[in-house]
Amino acid sequence: MPVRPAMKTLSILTLACCVQQALAAPAGEGPRCSGETPAQHSLALQPGKSTLLRLPEPVASRSIGNPAVAQAMLVAPDTLYLAGVDIGSTNMVVQGKSGKCSLIELVVGMDVAGLKGTLAELLPQEKNIRVTAAGDALVLSGTVDDGATLVQVLELAQAYVRRPVQPLAVARAAEEKGAQSAP
């Protein structure tokens, strides 16, 4: 019995799809790296900010562990555009055309340096303010000269964070309290 042309075409298309699926990597599998993977290096980002990462060779593939924390887009054969999305950390595997892979730790945190720079520029006389990050908050510690400066520091911090933490003390008020409690 002769095979109809439509059935023959369908059989060839089915065979082509099966071969293509067999050659494709499984959905959950990452890049197939060749050679040794160099030591992991770390890159710091802030939510809503980005940077360009130039690599030593053109990129064949990239994979980010948690795209809710950071995202990567290829903007040139050897350059990735990395954007911080939310507070946290994840890693990225980048495979070059040669098959070699790089492992990059992406840490997305609060913009501590940005707030420190703003405080130094706008309040240069206030030398005793420390800024650190704790998860999705900035921790301000130290002392300031007066209550008005404290309000100004907190307003500036608010621009950099979702929820500021306030263990700052007014220097004169702390000194007066100490003097009052002395015998």
PDB file of C-alpha atoms in Angstrom:
ATOM      1  CA  MET A   1       0.000   0.000   0.000  1.00  0.00           C
ATOM      2  CA  PRO A   2       1.593   3.361  -1.027  1.00  0.00           C
ATOM      3  CA  VAL A   3       2.289   6.073   1.606  1.00  0.00           C
ATOM      4  CA  ARG A   4       0.339   9.221   0.967  1.00  0.00           C
ATOM      5  CA  PRO A   5       2.428  12.417   0.537  1.00  0.00           C
ATOM      6  CA  ALA A   6       0.707  14.135   3.494  1.00  0.00           C
ATOM      7  CA  MET A   7       1.533  11.221   5.821  1.00  0.00           C
ATOM      8  CA  LYS A   8       5.125  11.132   4.554  1.00  0.00           C
ATOM      9  CA  THR A   9       5.533  14.872   5.277  1.00  0.00           C
ATOM     10  CA  LEU A  10       4.001  14.450   8.753  1.00  0.00           C
ATOM     11  CA  SER A  11       6.356  11.542   9.505  1.00  0.00           C
ATOM     12  CA  ILE A  12       9.412  13.575   8.444  1.00  0.00           C
ATOM     13  CA  LEU A  13       8.290  16.577  10.566  1.00  0.00           C
ATOM     14  CA  THR A  14       7.696  14.329  13.577  1.00  0.00           C
ATOM     15  CA  LEU A  15      11.129  12.747  13.154  1.00  0.00           C
ATOM     16  CA  ALA A  16      12.765  16.195  12.840  1.00  0.00           C
ATOM     17  CA  CYS A  17      11.074  17.405  16.041  1.00  0.00           C
ATOM     18  CA  CYS A  18      12.187  14.287  17.939  1.00  0.00           C
ATOM     19  CA  VAL A  19      15.803  14.685  16.770  1.00  0.00           C
ATOM     20  CA  GLN A  20      15.776  18.388  17.698  1.00  0.00           C
ATOM     21  CA  GLN A  21      14.453  17.613  21.192  1.00  0.00           C
ATOM     22  CA  ALA A  22      17.026  14.856  21.659  1.00  0.00           C
ATOM     23  CA  LEU A  23      19.855  17.248  20.751  1.00  0.00           C
ATOM     24  CA  ALA A  24      18.595  20.086  22.970  1.00  0.00           C
ATOM     25  CA  ALA A  25      19.696  20.181  26.594  1.00  0.00           C
ATOM     26  CA  PRO A  26      17.018  19.307  29.150  1.00  0.00           C
ATOM     27  CA  ALA A  27      15.142  22.356  30.481  1.00  0.00           C
ATOM     28  CA  GLY A  28      16.648  22.293  33.989  1.00  0.00           C
ATOM     29  CA  GLU A  29      20.206  21.617  32.870  1.00  0.00           C
ATOM     30  CA  GLY A  30      22.752  24.425  32.840  1.00  0.00           C
ATOM     31  CA  PRO A  31      25.696  25.022  30.527  1.00  0.00           C
ATOM     32  CA  ARG A  32      28.054  22.147  29.748  1.00  0.00           C
ATOM     33  CA  CYS A  33      31.367  23.635  30.818  1.00  0.00           C
ATOM     34  CA  SER A  34      34.702  22.402  29.496  1.00  0.00           C
ATOM     35  CA  GLY A  35      37.944  22.590  31.427  1.00  0.00           C
ATOM     36  CA  GLU A  36      38.284  23.885  34.958  1.00  0.00           C
ATOM     37  CA  THR A  37      35.917  26.549  36.200  1.00  0.00           C
ATOM     38  CA  PRO A  38      37.993  29.461  37.545  1.00  0.00           C
ATOM     39  CA  ALA A  39      37.471  30.683  41.098  1.00  0.00           C
ATOM     40  CA  GLN A  40      34.173  32.424  41.680  1.00  0.00           C
ATOM     41  CA  HIS A  41      34.267  36.193  41.911  1.00  0.00           C
ATOM     42  CA  SER A  42      31.670  38.525  43.379  1.00  0.00           C
ATOM     43  CA  LEU A  43      29.938  41.569  41.971  1.00  0.00           C
ATOM     44  CA  ALA A  44      27.888  44.012  44.092  1.00  0.00           C
ATOM     45  CA  LEU A  45      24.754  45.654  42.695  1.00  0.00           C
ATOM     46  CA  GLN A  46      21.947  47.753  44.118  1.00  0.00           C
ATOM     47  CA  PRO A  47      18.230  47.382  43.376  1.00  0.00           C
ATOM     48  CA  GLY A  48      17.301  49.446  40.355  1.00  0.00           C
ATOM     49  CA  LYS A  49      20.928  49.991  39.320  1.00  0.00           C
ATOM     50  CA  SER A  50      22.963  48.300  36.632  1.00  0.00           C
ATOM     51  CA  THR A  51      26.450  47.780  35.322  1.00  0.00           C
ATOM     52  CA  LEU A  52      28.201  46.341  32.284  1.00  0.00           C
ATOM     53  CA  LEU A  53      30.381  43.256  32.624  1.00  0.00           C
ATOM     54  CA  ARG A  54      32.933  42.682  29.872  1.00  0.00           C
ATOM     55  CA  LEU A  55      34.057  39.065  29.526  1.00  0.00           C
ATOM     56  CA  PRO A  56      37.293  37.689  28.045  1.00  0.00           C
ATOM     57  CA  GLU A  57      35.477  35.991  25.143  1.00  0.00           C
ATOM     58  CA  PRO A  58      32.081  36.011  23.392  1.00  0.00           C
ATOM     59  CA  VAL A  59      29.240  34.522  25.444  1.00  0.00           C
ATOM     60  CA  ALA A  60      27.613  31.271  24.331  1.00  0.00           C
ATOM     61  CA  SER A  61      25.134  31.045  27.211  1.00  0.00           C
ATOM     62  CA  ARG A  62      24.370  32.436  30.631  1.00  0.00           C
ATOM     63  CA  SER A  63      22.240  31.240  33.498  1.00  0.00           C
ATOM     64  CA  ILE A  64      21.140  33.140  36.615  1.00  0.00           C
ATOM     65  CA  GLY A  65      20.099  31.187  39.693  1.00  0.00           C
ATOM     66  CA  ASN A  66      17.406  33.613  40.856  1.00  0.00           C
ATOM     67  CA  PRO A  67      16.178  36.153  38.276  1.00  0.00           C
ATOM     68  CA  ALA A  68      14.064  37.834  40.982  1.00  0.00           C
ATOM     69  CA  VAL A  69      17.357  39.117  42.498  1.00  0.00           C
ATOM     70  CA  ALA A  70      19.357  40.058  39.380  1.00  0.00           C
ATOM     71  CA  GLN A  71      19.003  39.900  35.616  1.00  0.00           C
ATOM     72  CA  ALA A  72      21.521  39.716  32.782  1.00  0.00           C
ATOM     73  CA  MET A  73      21.144  40.659  29.135  1.00  0.00           C
ATOM     74  CA  LEU A  74      23.684  40.259  26.374  1.00  0.00           C
ATOM     75  CA  VAL A  75      24.368  43.695  24.827  1.00  0.00           C
ATOM     76  CA  ALA A  76      27.455  42.758  22.794  1.00  0.00           C
ATOM     77  CA  PRO A  77      29.057  39.391  22.037  1.00  0.00           C
ATOM     78  CA  ASP A  78      31.376  39.748  25.043  1.00  0.00           C
ATOM     79  CA  THR A  79      29.393  42.138  27.285  1.00  0.00           C
ATOM     80  CA  LEU A  80      26.546  41.526  29.721  1.00  0.00           C
ATOM     81  CA  TYR A  81      24.237  44.199  31.123  1.00  0.00           C
ATOM     82  CA  LEU A  82      23.564  43.254  34.769  1.00  0.00           C
ATOM     83  CA  ALA A  83      20.697  44.786  36.726  1.00  0.00           C
ATOM     84  CA  GLY A  84      19.918  44.503  40.430  1.00  0.00           C
ATOM     85  CA  VAL A  85      16.250  43.664  40.903  1.00  0.00           C
ATOM     86  CA  ASP A  86      15.776  42.986  44.621  1.00  0.00           C
ATOM     87  CA  ILE A  87      17.820  42.534  47.802  1.00  0.00           C
ATOM     88  CA  GLY A  88      19.541  39.167  48.006  1.00  0.00           C
ATOM     89  CA  SER A  89      22.247  37.129  46.369  1.00  0.00           C
ATOM     90  CA  THR A  90      22.369  34.676  43.515  1.00  0.00           C
ATOM     91  CA  ASN A  91      24.951  33.313  41.143  1.00  0.00           C
ATOM     92  CA  MET A  92      25.417  33.359  37.406  1.00  0.00           C
ATOM     93  CA  VAL A  93      27.184  30.862  35.184  1.00  0.00           C
ATOM     94  CA  VAL A  94      28.526  32.360  31.960  1.00  0.00           C
ATOM     95  CA  GLN A  95      29.805  30.020  29.265  1.00  0.00           C
ATOM     96  CA  GLY A  96      32.097  31.391  26.583  1.00  0.00           C
ATOM     97  CA  LYS A  97      32.190  30.203  22.957  1.00  0.00           C
ATOM     98  CA  SER A  98      35.247  28.079  23.858  1.00  0.00           C
ATOM     99  CA  GLY A  99      33.121  26.112  26.335  1.00  0.00           C
ATOM    100  CA  LYS A 100      34.875  27.509  29.406  1.00  0.00           C
ATOM    101  CA  CYS A 101      32.618  28.789  32.181  1.00  0.00           C
ATOM    102  CA  SER A 102      32.841  31.556  34.750  1.00  0.00           C
ATOM    103  CA  LEU A 103      30.936  31.531  38.023  1.00  0.00           C
ATOM    104  CA  ILE A 104      29.943  34.976  39.296  1.00  0.00           C
ATOM    105  CA  GLU A 105      28.295  35.679  42.654  1.00  0.00           C
ATOM    106  CA  LEU A 106      25.818  38.567  42.347  1.00  0.00           C
ATOM    107  CA  VAL A 107      25.053  40.358  45.618  1.00  0.00           C
ATOM    108  CA  VAL A 108      22.251  42.912  45.480  1.00  0.00           C
ATOM    109  CA  GLY A 109      22.264  45.139  48.541  1.00  0.00           C
ATOM    110  CA  MET A 110      21.449  48.607  49.740  1.00  0.00           C
ATOM    111  CA  ASP A 111      23.397  51.570  48.356  1.00  0.00           C
ATOM    112  CA  VAL A 112      25.581  52.219  51.420  1.00  0.00           C
ATOM    113  CA  ALA A 113      28.264  54.060  49.451  1.00  0.00           C
ATOM    114  CA  GLY A 114      25.669  56.327  47.862  1.00  0.00           C
ATOM    115  CA  LEU A 115      24.249  57.422  51.215  1.00  0.00           C
ATOM    116  CA  LYS A 116      27.728  57.865  52.728  1.00  0.00           C
ATOM    117  CA  GLY A 117      28.691  60.095  49.806  1.00  0.00           C
ATOM    118  CA  THR A 118      25.534  62.185  50.108  1.00  0.00           C
ATOM    119  CA  LEU A 119      26.016  62.642  53.855  1.00  0.00           C
ATOM    120  CA  ALA A 120      29.685  63.635  53.388  1.00  0.00           C
ATOM    121  CA  GLU A 121      28.722  66.148  50.704  1.00  0.00           C
ATOM    122  CA  LEU A 122      25.724  67.726  52.446  1.00  0.00           C
ATOM    123  CA  LEU A 123      26.845  67.416  56.073  1.00  0.00           C
ATOM    124  CA  PRO A 124      30.663  67.546  55.993  1.00  0.00           C
ATOM    125  CA  GLN A 125      30.880  68.594  59.654  1.00  0.00           C
ATOM    126  CA  GLU A 126      29.154  65.362  60.784  1.00  0.00           C
ATOM    127  CA  LYS A 127      32.072  62.916  60.996  1.00  0.00           C
ATOM    128  CA  ASN A 128      30.546  60.431  63.434  1.00  0.00           C
ATOM    129  CA  ILE A 129      27.792  58.868  61.295  1.00  0.00           C
ATOM    130  CA  ARG A 130      28.275  55.240  60.301  1.00  0.00           C
ATOM    131  CA  VAL A 131      26.140  53.599  57.598  1.00  0.00           C
ATOM    132  CA  THR A 132      25.875  49.840  57.153  1.00  0.00           C
ATOM    133  CA  ALA A 133      23.392  47.528  55.463  1.00  0.00           C
ATOM    134  CA  ALA A 134      21.296  44.866  57.139  1.00  0.00           C
ATOM    135  CA  GLY A 135      19.167  43.027  54.596  1.00  0.00           C
ATOM    136  CA  ASP A 136      16.776  45.533  53.061  1.00  0.00           C
ATOM    137  CA  ALA A 137      17.538  48.273  55.612  1.00  0.00           C
ATOM    138  CA  LEU A 138      20.294  50.786  56.218  1.00  0.00           C
ATOM    139  CA  VAL A 139      21.584  50.999  59.757  1.00  0.00           C
ATOM    140  CA  LEU A 140      22.645  54.476  60.874  1.00  0.00           C
ATOM    141  CA  SER A 141      24.764  54.640  63.996  1.00  0.00           C
ATOM    142  CA  GLY A 142      26.900  57.222  65.750  1.00  0.00           C
ATOM    143  CA  THR A 143      26.036  60.723  66.867  1.00  0.00           C
ATOM    144  CA  VAL A 144      25.038  64.032  65.311  1.00  0.00           C
ATOM    145  CA  ASP A 145      25.246  67.560  66.705  1.00  0.00           C
ATOM    146  CA  ASP A 146      21.538  68.284  67.161  1.00  0.00           C
ATOM    147  CA  GLY A 147      17.975  67.221  66.528  1.00  0.00           C
ATOM    148  CA  ALA A 148      17.653  69.200  63.278  1.00  0.00           C
ATOM    149  CA  THR A 149      20.665  67.374  61.849  1.00  0.00           C
ATOM    150  CA  LEU A 150      19.186  64.055  62.965  1.00  0.00           C
ATOM    151  CA  VAL A 151      15.989  64.818  61.036  1.00  0.00           C
ATOM    152  CA  GLN A 152      18.025  65.791  57.966  1.00  0.00           C
ATOM    153  CA  VAL A 153      20.079  62.558  58.120  1.00  0.00           C
ATOM    154  CA  LEU A 154      16.926  60.442  58.401  1.00  0.00           C
ATOM    155  CA  GLU A 155      15.297  62.259  55.481  1.00  0.00           C
ATOM    156  CA  LEU A 156      18.380  61.633  53.344  1.00  0.00           C
ATOM    157  CA  ALA A 157      18.467  57.962  54.381  1.00  0.00           C
ATOM    158  CA  GLN A 158      14.802  57.566  53.459  1.00  0.00           C
ATOM    159  CA  ALA A 159      15.708  58.225  49.804  1.00  0.00           C
ATOM    160  CA  TYR A 160      18.046  55.200  49.817  1.00  0.00           C
ATOM    161  CA  VAL A 161      16.018  52.586  51.630  1.00  0.00           C
ATOM    162  CA  ARG A 162      12.654  50.985  52.177  1.00  0.00           C
ATOM    163  CA  ARG A 163      12.895  51.223  55.986  1.00  0.00           C
ATOM    164  CA  PRO A 164      15.700  53.024  57.846  1.00  0.00           C
ATOM    165  CA  VAL A 165      16.859  51.855  61.261  1.00  0.00           C
ATOM    166  CA  GLN A 166      17.521  54.676  63.733  1.00  0.00           C
ATOM    167  CA  PRO A 167      20.045  54.051  66.523  1.00  0.00           C
ATOM    168  CA  LEU A 168      21.485  57.579  66.227  1.00  0.00           C
ATOM    169  CA  ALA A 169      21.787  59.793  69.278  1.00  0.00           C
ATOM    170  CA  VAL A 170      22.133  63.540  69.488  1.00  0.00           C
ATOM    171  CA  ALA A 171      25.609  64.188  70.962  1.00  0.00           C
ATOM    172  CA  ARG A 172      24.630  67.136  73.178  1.00  0.00           C
ATOM    173  CA  ALA A 173      21.521  65.392  74.511  1.00  0.00           C
ATOM    174  CA  ALA A 174      23.564  62.298  75.385  1.00  0.00           C
ATOM    175  CA  GLU A 175      26.183  64.453  77.134  1.00  0.00           C
ATOM    176  CA  GLU A 176      23.507  66.379  79.071  1.00  0.00           C
ATOM    177  CA  LYS A 177      21.817  63.153  80.146  1.00  0.00           C
ATOM    178  CA  GLY A 178      25.177  61.813  81.358  1.00  0.00           C
ATOM    179  CA  ALA A 179      25.869  65.058  83.262  1.00  0.00           C
ATOM    180  CA  GLN A 180      22.431  64.997  84.934  1.00  0.00           C
ATOM    181  CA  SER A 181      22.876  61.436  86.200  1.00  0.00           C
ATOM    182  CA  ALA A 182      26.329  62.195  87.666  1.00  0.00           C
ATOM    183  CA  PRO A 183      26.368  62.877  91.461  1.00  0.00           C
TER     184      PRO A 183
END
